[in-house]
mmCIF file of C-alpha atoms in Angstrom:
data_model
loop_
_atom_site.group_PDB
_atom_site.id
_atom_site.type_symbol
_atom_site.label_atom_id
_atom_site.label_comp_id
_atom_site.label_asym_id
_atom_site.label_seq_id
_atom_site.Cartn_x
_atom_site.Cartn_y
_atom_site.Cartn_z
ATOM 1 C CA MET A 167 112.089 120.496 94.726
ATOM 2 C CA ASN A 168 112.365 123.545 92.530
ATOM 3 C CA LEU A 169 112.725 125.963 95.440
ATOM 4 C CA SER A 170 116.112 127.654 95.512
ATOM 5 C CA ARG A 171 117.915 127.178 98.782
ATOM 6 C CA PRO A 172 119.076 130.242 100.686
ATOM 7 C CA SER A 173 122.743 130.178 99.858
ATOM 8 C CA VAL A 174 123.340 133.617 101.415
ATOM 9 C CA HIS A 175 122.711 132.376 104.958
ATOM 10 C CA PRO A 176 124.051 128.830 105.104
ATOM 11 C CA VAL A 177 123.188 128.606 108.803
ATOM 12 C CA GLU A 178 119.529 128.777 108.019
ATOM 13 C CA ALA A 179 119.562 126.052 105.412
ATOM 14 C CA PRO A 180 119.010 122.967 107.609
ATOM 15 C CA PRO A 181 115.689 123.979 109.294
ATOM 16 C CA PHE A 182 114.297 125.298 106.002
ATOM 17 C CA THR A 183 115.113 122.094 104.158
ATOM 18 C CA ASP A 184 113.783 120.052 107.059
ATOM 19 C CA ALA A 185 110.436 121.788 107.121
ATOM 20 C CA VAL A 186 109.939 121.391 103.395
ATOM 21 C CA ALA A 187 111.112 117.796 103.450
ATOM 22 C CA VAL A 188 108.758 116.894 106.295
ATOM 23 C CA ALA A 189 105.841 118.604 104.588
ATOM 24 C CA ASP A 190 106.579 116.948 101.237
ATOM 25 C CA ASP A 191 107.448 113.511 102.556
ATOM 26 C CA ARG A 192 104.042 112.904 104.070
ATOM 27 C CA PRO A 193 102.281 111.898 100.834
ATOM 28 C CA LEU A 194 105.367 110.026 99.649
ATOM 29 C CA LEU A 195 105.504 108.010 102.860
ATOM 30 C CA ARG A 196 101.831 107.190 102.588
ATOM 31 C CA MET A 197 102.199 106.079 98.992
ATOM 32 C CA LYS A 198 105.256 104.002 99.783
ATOM 33 C CA ASP A 199 103.538 102.249 102.653
ATOM 34 C CA LEU A 200 100.471 101.012 100.849
ATOM 35 C CA GLN A 201 100.911 97.739 99.041
ATOM 36 C CA GLY A 202 98.241 97.127 96.432
ATOM 37 C CA MET A 203 98.657 100.339 94.482
ATOM 38 C CA PRO A 204 99.576 100.185 90.799
ATOM 39 C CA GLY A 205 103.223 99.339 90.360
ATOM 40 C CA THR A 206 103.566 97.335 93.577
ATOM 41 C CA LEU A 207 103.717 93.588 94.075
ATOM 42 C CA GLY A 208 100.474 93.687 96.074
ATOM 43 C CA GLY A 209 98.795 95.492 93.188
ATOM 44 C CA LEU A 210 99.946 92.804 90.773
ATOM 45 C CA VAL A 211 98.633 90.051 93.053
ATOM 46 C CA LEU A 212 95.254 91.810 93.277
ATOM 47 C CA ARG A 213 95.107 92.146 89.496
ATOM 48 C CA ILE A 214 95.915 88.462 89.020
ATOM 49 C CA PHE A 215 93.168 87.476 91.450
ATOM 50 C CA GLN A 216 90.671 89.716 89.626
ATOM 51 C CA LEU A 217 91.697 88.266 86.300
ATOM 52 C CA VAL A 218 91.532 84.629 87.423
ATOM 53 C CA PHE A 219 88.139 84.962 89.104
ATOM 54 C CA ALA A 220 86.658 86.886 86.179
ATOM 55 C CA VAL A 221 87.966 84.387 83.621
ATOM 56 C CA VAL A 222 86.712 81.400 85.649
ATOM 57 C CA SER A 223 83.303 83.063 85.986
ATOM 58 C CA LEU A 224 83.220 83.725 82.257
ATOM 59 C CA PHE A 225 84.112 80.163 81.299
ATOM 60 C CA VAL A 226 81.759 78.528 83.800
ATOM 61 C CA MET A 227 78.882 80.706 82.625
ATOM 62 C CA ALA A 228 79.697 80.259 78.959
ATOM 63 C CA SER A 229 79.914 76.487 79.359
ATOM 64 C CA THR A 230 76.188 76.296 80.098
ATOM 65 C CA SER A 231 73.947 76.036 77.081
ATOM 66 C CA ASP A 232 70.971 78.022 78.393
ATOM 67 C CA PHE A 233 72.603 81.166 79.776
ATOM 68 C CA PRO A 234 71.465 83.377 76.824
ATOM 69 C CA SER A 235 67.842 82.817 77.849
ATOM 70 C CA VAL A 236 68.253 85.121 80.871
ATOM 71 C CA THR A 237 69.264 88.753 80.431
ATOM 72 C CA ALA A 238 71.136 88.872 83.728
ATOM 73 C CA PHE A 239 73.403 85.997 82.716
ATOM 74 C CA ARG A 240 74.212 87.599 79.369
ATOM 75 C CA TYR A 241 75.002 90.806 81.246
ATOM 76 C CA LEU A 242 77.264 88.845 83.604
ATOM 77 C CA VAL A 243 79.161 87.352 80.672
ATOM 78 C CA ALA A 244 79.659 90.773 79.100
ATOM 79 C CA VAL A 245 80.789 92.340 82.361
ATOM 80 C CA VAL A 246 83.276 89.663 83.414
ATOM 81 C CA SER A 247 84.775 89.812 79.914
ATOM 82 C CA LEU A 248 85.294 93.544 80.371
ATOM 83 C CA GLN A 249 86.630 92.984 83.877
ATOM 84 C CA SER A 250 89.154 90.391 82.715
ATOM 85 C CA LEU A 251 90.394 92.640 79.891
ATOM 86 C CA TRP A 252 90.779 95.573 82.278
ATOM 87 C CA SER A 253 92.586 93.500 84.917
ATOM 88 C CA LEU A 254 94.831 91.925 82.295
ATOM 89 C CA SER A 255 95.929 95.288 80.918
ATOM 90 C CA LEU A 256 96.619 96.687 84.385
ATOM 91 C CA ALA A 257 98.498 93.530 85.342
ATOM 92 C CA VAL A 258 100.744 94.138 82.330
ATOM 93 C CA VAL A 259 101.305 97.715 83.527
ATOM 94 C CA ASP A 260 102.167 96.400 86.997
ATOM 95 C CA VAL A 261 104.630 93.863 85.594
ATOM 96 C CA TYR A 262 106.278 96.601 83.551
ATOM 97 C CA CYS A 263 106.546 98.877 86.591
ATOM 98 C CA LEU A 264 108.036 96.062 88.672
ATOM 99 C CA LEU A 265 110.552 95.213 85.940
ATOM 100 C CA VAL A 266 111.801 98.773 85.587
ATOM 101 C CA ARG A 267 111.568 99.194 89.398
ATOM 102 C CA ARG A 268 109.452 102.311 89.270
ATOM 103 C CA ARG A 269 106.253 103.315 91.014
ATOM 104 C CA LEU A 270 103.362 104.887 89.153
ATOM 105 C CA ARG A 271 103.029 108.292 90.770
ATOM 106 C CA ASN A 272 101.640 110.158 87.794
ATOM 107 C CA CYS A 273 98.400 111.801 88.908
ATOM 108 C CA ARG A 274 96.705 111.271 85.529
ATOM 109 C CA PHE A 275 97.403 107.563 85.474
ATOM 110 C CA VAL A 276 96.191 107.112 89.037
ATOM 111 C CA CYS A 277 93.047 109.091 88.184
ATOM 112 C CA LEU A 278 92.437 106.945 85.095
ATOM 113 C CA PHE A 279 92.970 103.720 87.038
ATOM 114 C CA THR A 280 90.657 104.900 89.814
ATOM 115 C CA ILE A 281 87.830 105.714 87.413
ATOM 116 C CA GLY A 282 88.303 102.443 85.532
ATOM 117 C CA ASP A 283 88.381 100.414 88.715
ATOM 118 C CA GLY A 284 85.301 102.195 90.006
ATOM 119 C CA ILE A 285 83.332 101.501 86.845
ATOM 120 C CA THR A 286 84.394 97.867 86.448
ATOM 121 C CA SER A 287 83.876 97.066 90.117
ATOM 122 C CA THR A 288 80.387 98.604 90.083
ATOM 123 C CA LEU A 289 79.451 96.722 86.921
ATOM 124 C CA THR A 290 80.834 93.417 88.219
ATOM 125 C CA PHE A 291 79.054 93.821 91.533
ATOM 126 C CA ALA A 292 75.794 94.665 89.795
ATOM 127 C CA ALA A 293 76.098 91.635 87.520
ATOM 128 C CA ALA A 294 76.945 89.343 90.412
ATOM 129 C CA CYS A 295 74.042 90.643 92.498
ATOM 130 C CA SER A 296 71.482 90.342 89.740
ATOM 131 C CA SER A 297 72.646 86.820 88.930
ATOM 132 C CA ALA A 298 72.537 85.964 92.617
ATOM 133 C CA GLY A 299 69.008 87.365 92.779
ATOM 134 C CA ILE A 300 67.969 84.991 90.034
ATOM 135 C CA THR A 301 69.918 81.878 90.972
ATOM 136 C CA ILE A 302 69.809 81.902 94.753
ATOM 137 C CA LEU A 303 67.361 84.392 96.197
ATOM 138 C CA ILE A 304 64.408 83.435 94.036
ATOM 139 C CA ASP A 305 61.715 80.986 95.074
ATOM 140 C CA PRO A 306 63.142 77.443 94.663
ATOM 141 C CA ASP A 307 59.881 76.086 93.230
ATOM 142 C CA LEU A 308 60.131 78.556 90.409
ATOM 143 C CA ASN A 309 63.751 77.731 89.945
ATOM 144 C CA LYS A 310 64.108 74.010 89.658
ATOM 145 C CA CYS A 311 61.596 73.555 86.868
ATOM 146 C CA HIS A 312 63.470 75.905 84.627
ATOM 147 C CA TRP A 313 67.199 75.425 84.794
ATOM 148 C CA ASN A 314 69.391 72.392 84.616
ATOM 149 C CA HIS A 315 72.706 74.091 85.365
ATOM 150 C CA ARG A 316 71.931 75.781 88.653
ATOM 151 C CA ALA A 317 75.247 74.737 90.240
ATOM 152 C CA ARG A 318 77.197 76.262 87.376
ATOM 153 C CA PHE A 319 75.221 79.492 87.546
ATOM 154 C CA GLU A 320 75.927 79.689 91.252
ATOM 155 C CA THR A 321 79.632 79.044 90.668
ATOM 156 C CA ALA A 322 79.826 81.778 88.034
ATOM 157 C CA THR A 323 78.033 84.185 90.370
ATOM 158 C CA ALA A 324 80.353 83.347 93.249
ATOM 159 C CA MET A 325 83.393 83.876 91.043
ATOM 160 C CA ALA A 326 82.043 87.256 89.931
ATOM 161 C CA PHE A 327 81.622 88.202 93.595
ATOM 162 C CA LEU A 328 85.201 87.146 94.333
ATOM 163 C CA SER A 329 86.397 89.204 91.384
ATOM 164 C CA TRP A 330 84.547 92.191 92.822
ATOM 165 C CA PHE A 331 86.099 91.529 96.237
ATOM 166 C CA SER A 332 89.551 91.811 94.714
ATOM 167 C CA VAL A 333 88.743 94.878 92.594
ATOM 168 C CA SER A 334 87.458 96.866 95.569
ATOM 169 C CA PRO A 335 90.839 97.151 97.371
ATOM 170 C CA SER A 336 92.455 98.327 94.128
ATOM 171 C CA PHE A 337 89.786 100.977 93.708
ATOM 172 C CA LEU A 338 89.963 102.155 97.325
ATOM 173 C CA LEU A 339 93.764 102.273 97.363
ATOM 174 C CA ASN A 340 93.899 104.172 94.079
ATOM 175 C CA PHE A 341 91.285 106.603 95.337
ATOM 176 C CA TRP A 342 93.209 107.003 98.584
ATOM 177 C CA SER A 343 96.458 107.751 96.775
ATOM 178 C CA LEU A 344 94.655 110.168 94.468
ATOM 179 C CA ALA A 345 93.194 112.035 97.433
ATOM 180 C CA SER A 346 96.457 112.169 99.334
ATOM 181 C CA HIS A 347 98.442 113.430 96.335
ATOM 182 C CA MET B 269 103.158 124.181 114.411
ATOM 183 C CA ASN B 270 105.489 123.230 117.242
ATOM 184 C CA LEU B 271 108.629 124.039 115.250
ATOM 185 C CA SER B 272 110.556 126.948 116.729
ATOM 186 C CA ARG B 273 111.081 129.793 114.296
ATOM 187 C CA PRO B 274 114.576 131.045 113.640
ATOM 188 C CA SER B 275 114.527 134.246 115.618
ATOM 189 C CA VAL B 276 118.280 134.726 115.233
ATOM 190 C CA HIS B 277 118.073 135.530 111.539
ATOM 191 C CA PRO B 278 114.812 137.418 110.993
ATOM 192 C CA VAL B 279 115.587 137.745 107.267
ATOM 193 C CA GLU B 280 115.044 134.038 106.805
ATOM 194 C CA ALA B 281 111.708 133.905 108.560
ATOM 195 C CA PRO B 282 109.320 134.720 105.669
ATOM 196 C CA PRO B 283 110.282 131.857 103.274
ATOM 197 C CA PHE B 284 110.259 129.368 106.147
ATOM 198 C CA THR B 285 106.773 130.371 107.258
ATOM 199 C CA ASP B 286 105.599 130.393 103.654
ATOM 200 C CA ALA B 287 106.739 126.869 102.962
ATOM 201 C CA VAL B 288 105.038 125.486 106.065
ATOM 202 C CA ALA B 289 101.859 127.474 105.450
ATOM 203 C CA VAL B 290 101.591 126.286 101.858
ATOM 204 C CA ALA B 291 102.168 122.691 102.876
ATOM 205 C CA ASP B 292 99.620 122.875 105.697
ATOM 206 C CA ASP B 293 96.950 124.826 103.875
ATOM 207 C CA ARG B 294 96.462 122.292 101.130
ATOM 208 C CA PRO B 295 94.211 119.848 103.050
ATOM 209 C CA LEU B 296 92.304 122.693 104.694
ATOM 210 C CA LEU B 297 91.547 124.286 101.354
ATOM 211 C CA ARG B 298 90.406 120.988 99.917
ATOM 212 C CA MET B 299 88.091 120.273 102.821
ATOM 213 C CA LYS B 300 86.579 123.741 102.668
ATOM 214 C CA ASP B 301 85.923 123.486 98.965
ATOM 215 C CA LEU B 302 83.995 120.242 98.875
ATOM 216 C CA GLN B 303 80.266 120.568 99.394
ATOM 217 C CA GLY B 304 78.596 117.290 100.317
ATOM 218 C CA MET B 305 80.760 116.411 103.295
ATOM 219 C CA PRO B 306 79.165 115.972 106.710
ATOM 220 C CA GLY B 307 78.301 119.311 108.220
ATOM 221 C CA THR B 308 77.749 121.121 104.922
ATOM 222 C CA LEU B 309 74.520 122.088 103.208
ATOM 223 C CA GLY B 310 75.335 119.821 100.268
ATOM 224 C CA GLY B 311 75.794 116.936 102.683
ATOM 225 C CA LEU B 312 72.404 117.590 104.233
ATOM 226 C CA VAL B 313 70.753 117.681 100.785
ATOM 227 C CA LEU B 314 72.389 114.355 99.892
ATOM 228 C CA ARG B 315 71.174 112.813 103.151
ATOM 229 C CA ILE B 316 67.628 114.035 102.552
ATOM 230 C CA PHE B 317 67.642 112.535 99.056
ATOM 231 C CA GLN B 318 68.915 109.211 100.418
ATOM 232 C CA LEU B 319 66.278 109.219 103.112
ATOM 233 C CA VAL B 320 63.396 110.096 100.793
ATOM 234 C CA PHE B 321 64.308 107.522 98.147
ATOM 235 C CA ALA B 322 64.868 104.786 100.722
ATOM 236 C CA VAL B 323 61.585 105.510 102.498
ATOM 237 C CA VAL B 324 59.637 105.591 99.220
ATOM 238 C CA SER B 325 61.230 102.301 98.176
ATOM 239 C CA LEU B 326 60.332 100.780 101.545
ATOM 240 C CA PHE B 327 56.701 101.874 101.412
ATOM 241 C CA VAL B 328 56.173 100.879 97.786
ATOM 242 C CA MET B 329 57.635 97.448 98.417
ATOM 243 C CA ALA B 330 55.772 96.960 101.687
ATOM 244 C CA SER B 331 52.481 97.949 100.064
ATOM 245 C CA THR B 332 52.547 94.814 97.903
ATOM 246 C CA SER B 333 51.052 91.742 99.467
ATOM 247 C CA ASP B 334 53.349 89.142 97.902
ATOM 248 C CA PHE B 335 56.799 90.588 98.531
ATOM 249 C CA PRO B 336 57.624 88.107 101.353
ATOM 250 C CA SER B 337 57.470 85.246 98.844
ATOM 251 C CA VAL B 338 60.795 86.284 97.305
ATOM 252 C CA THR B 339 63.967 86.444 99.378
ATOM 253 C CA ALA B 340 65.424 89.318 97.366
ATOM 254 C CA PHE B 341 62.422 91.534 98.093
ATOM 255 C CA ARG B 342 62.565 90.795 101.828
ATOM 256 C CA TYR B 343 66.269 91.657 101.703
ATOM 257 C CA LEU B 344 65.451 94.906 99.899
ATOM 258 C CA VAL B 345 62.941 95.862 102.582
ATOM 259 C CA ALA B 346 65.474 95.163 105.343
ATOM 260 C CA VAL B 347 68.232 97.089 103.593
ATOM 261 C CA VAL B 348 66.244 100.209 102.730
ATOM 262 C CA SER B 349 65.022 100.319 106.328
ATOM 263 C CA LEU B 350 68.633 100.299 107.489
ATOM 264 C CA GLN B 351 69.526 102.885 104.857
ATOM 265 C CA SER B 352 66.749 105.238 105.895
ATOM 266 C CA LEU B 353 67.700 104.969 109.588
ATOM 267 C CA TRP B 354 71.351 105.675 108.777
ATOM 268 C CA SER B 355 70.539 108.627 106.516
ATOM 269 C CA LEU B 356 68.098 110.034 109.063
ATOM 270 C CA SER B 357 70.649 109.976 111.855
ATOM 271 C CA LEU B 358 73.331 111.590 109.696
ATOM 272 C CA ALA B 359 70.859 114.204 108.494
ATOM 273 C CA VAL B 360 70.270 115.088 112.161
ATOM 274 C CA VAL B 361 74.033 115.407 112.648
ATOM 275 C CA ASP B 362 74.233 117.668 109.579
ATOM 276 C CA VAL B 363 71.407 119.870 110.828
ATOM 277 C CA TYR B 364 73.129 120.192 114.197
ATOM 278 C CA CYS B 365 76.439 121.107 112.530
ATOM 279 C CA LEU B 366 74.720 123.714 110.360
ATOM 280 C CA LEU B 367 72.911 125.203 113.363
ATOM 281 C CA VAL B 368 76.069 125.595 115.443
ATOM 282 C CA ARG B 369 77.946 126.651 112.248
ATOM 283 C CA ARG B 370 80.726 124.121 112.643
ATOM 284 C CA ARG B 371 82.283 121.638 110.254
ATOM 285 C CA LEU B 372 82.930 118.056 111.240
ATOM 286 C CA ARG B 373 86.687 117.697 110.942
ATOM 287 C CA ASN B 374 87.178 115.059 113.610
ATOM 288 C CA CYS B 375 89.045 112.179 111.988
ATOM 289 C CA ARG B 376 87.191 109.526 113.999
ATOM 290 C CA PHE B 377 83.768 110.794 112.991
ATOM 291 C CA VAL B 378 84.755 111.028 109.345
ATOM 292 C CA CYS B 379 86.161 107.488 109.532
ATOM 293 C CA LEU B 380 82.945 106.199 111.135
ATOM 294 C CA PHE B 381 80.772 107.950 108.550
ATOM 295 C CA THR B 382 82.917 106.603 105.709
ATOM 296 C CA ILE B 383 82.647 103.013 106.919
ATOM 297 C CA GLY B 384 78.914 103.353 107.529
ATOM 298 C CA ASP B 385 78.314 104.914 104.134
ATOM 299 C CA GLY B 386 80.408 102.237 102.460
ATOM 300 C CA ILE B 387 78.472 99.424 104.129
ATOM 301 C CA THR B 388 75.008 100.888 103.563
ATOM 302 C CA SER B 389 75.724 101.861 99.954
ATOM 303 C CA THR B 390 77.051 98.380 99.166
ATOM 304 C CA LEU B 391 74.040 96.715 100.786
ATOM 305 C CA THR B 392 71.561 99.023 99.058
ATOM 306 C CA PHE B 393 73.210 98.506 95.693
ATOM 307 C CA ALA B 394 73.241 94.732 96.178
ATOM 308 C CA ALA B 395 69.549 94.728 97.125
ATOM 309 C CA ALA B 396 68.622 96.945 94.189
ATOM 310 C CA CYS B 397 70.604 94.798 91.748
ATOM 311 C CA SER B 398 69.176 91.506 92.957
ATOM 312 C CA SER B 399 65.642 92.904 92.833
ATOM 313 C CA ALA B 400 66.318 94.253 89.371
ATOM 314 C CA GLY B 401 67.607 90.841 88.335
ATOM 315 C CA ILE B 402 64.316 89.324 89.401
ATOM 316 C CA THR B 403 61.867 91.977 88.256
ATOM 317 C CA ILE B 404 63.399 93.226 85.033
ATOM 318 C CA LEU B 405 66.196 91.072 83.721
ATOM 319 C CA ILE B 406 64.435 87.747 84.050
ATOM 320 C CA ASP B 407 62.567 86.033 81.228
ATOM 321 C CA PRO B 408 59.168 87.784 80.873
ATOM 322 C CA ASP B 409 57.318 84.495 80.323
ATOM 323 C CA LEU B 410 58.478 83.300 83.693
ATOM 324 C CA ASN B 411 57.564 86.608 85.208
ATOM 325 C CA LYS B 412 54.057 87.446 84.266
ATOM 326 C CA CYS B 413 52.494 84.227 85.498
ATOM 327 C CA HIS B 414 53.786 84.793 88.978
ATOM 328 C CA TRP B 415 53.477 88.368 90.104
ATOM 329 C CA ASN B 416 50.681 90.842 90.007
ATOM 330 C CA HIS B 417 52.563 93.872 91.288
ATOM 331 C CA ARG B 418 55.396 94.047 88.821
ATOM 332 C CA ALA B 419 55.146 97.838 88.406
ATOM 333 C CA ARG B 420 55.437 98.352 92.141
ATOM 334 C CA PHE B 421 58.430 96.040 92.391
ATOM 335 C CA GLU B 422 60.101 97.977 89.620
ATOM 336 C CA THR B 423 59.340 101.281 91.325
ATOM 337 C CA ALA B 424 60.792 100.060 94.616
ATOM 338 C CA THR B 425 63.890 98.821 92.807
ATOM 339 C CA ALA B 426 64.325 102.123 90.981
ATOM 340 C CA MET B 427 63.976 104.041 94.243
ATOM 341 C CA ALA B 428 66.609 101.823 95.863
ATOM 342 C CA PHE B 429 68.930 102.579 92.936
ATOM 343 C CA LEU B 430 68.325 106.310 93.351
ATOM 344 C CA SER B 431 69.052 106.000 97.060
ATOM 345 C CA TRP B 432 72.336 104.291 96.202
ATOM 346 C CA PHE B 433 73.116 107.047 93.682
ATOM 347 C CA SER B 434 72.833 109.623 96.425
ATOM 348 C CA VAL B 435 74.783 107.598 99.010
ATOM 349 C CA SER B 436 77.780 107.128 96.700
ATOM 350 C CA PRO B 437 78.831 110.811 96.620
ATOM 351 C CA SER B 438 78.641 110.952 100.419
ATOM 352 C CA PHE B 439 80.852 107.881 100.675
ATOM 353 C CA LEU B 440 83.378 109.114 98.113
ATOM 354 C CA LEU B 441 83.581 112.611 99.621
ATOM 355 C CA ASN B 442 84.003 111.234 103.134
ATOM 356 C CA PHE B 443 86.687 108.852 101.922
ATOM 357 C CA TRP B 444 88.393 111.694 100.082
ATOM 358 C CA SER B 445 88.437 113.917 103.155
ATOM 359 C CA LEU B 446 89.684 111.001 105.265
ATOM 360 C CA ALA B 447 92.546 110.390 102.833
ATOM 361 C CA SER B 448 93.491 114.057 102.547
ATOM 362 C CA HIS B 449 93.493 114.600 106.322
#
């Protein structure tokens, strides 16, 4: 609040301050209300879920010997690695914000987080869908003669989907807070 | 503005009105500026692109004889049909809004359009990715012995991706205007 208050007419001060406070509190109230944004406990929980699902997907996929034979599986491994790094770094930011008891309200940071979440969630969803197309939606006759680790591929795909499910709320909430700034 | 103005001290009136006007004009200015929202020419162009790409994808995929043998291709056909119906109906709404020269600022409509765009864009992207996983990312040795219409499958997949590319701005702009309401 850099506006100077009208000190000449002290009678007028209350309505003036009220109007400005009401107008300025709206975005603040919205941002306070939404758990799941960066710097909140809900945001940290979302990040941990993303991280756990992405790491499990990565390890399950990497534990199979024949995943490099299919491009989609290699893509999935690359994408969930990126996703886990991104979620880990933002989880660290969330922990820091919770420790110093501050919210992240900087517009640049929120913009950066929104873009990053949008990119990683799109990539993860694309990887999960293409893997699902190969492991599940394809003709079973074609499938069973080729792969021995179908259950593991399906598990990795499901974990990538779950990781995407937990990235999407982060992205939408960040985008929401960016728009209501 | 239901707040009563301070008529007792007319000297104070201008700053008070200014503060409220500035605070209230922000969302209006934002909504005016963004082409691509429902009821604007940019929105209509986006809808037409979505519709054209989805319809082309549908016809290319349906023109192959062996698409029902793969679940992902049947899913793609179902999803691009839904996408084209959705885009067609919203294009009609846009044309109506342009003819009567009105913007859609009703919060319920914007909310409905946002949810619909979110669902259809997610479904289209999932269908495009799973088809891409089967047609492009899979091992070529496995591929060539099975399908005769690989070029058509790839075209249909690419068209579904383009349809998703043109749905995403609609979704993001609608979500933005919903958040900044």
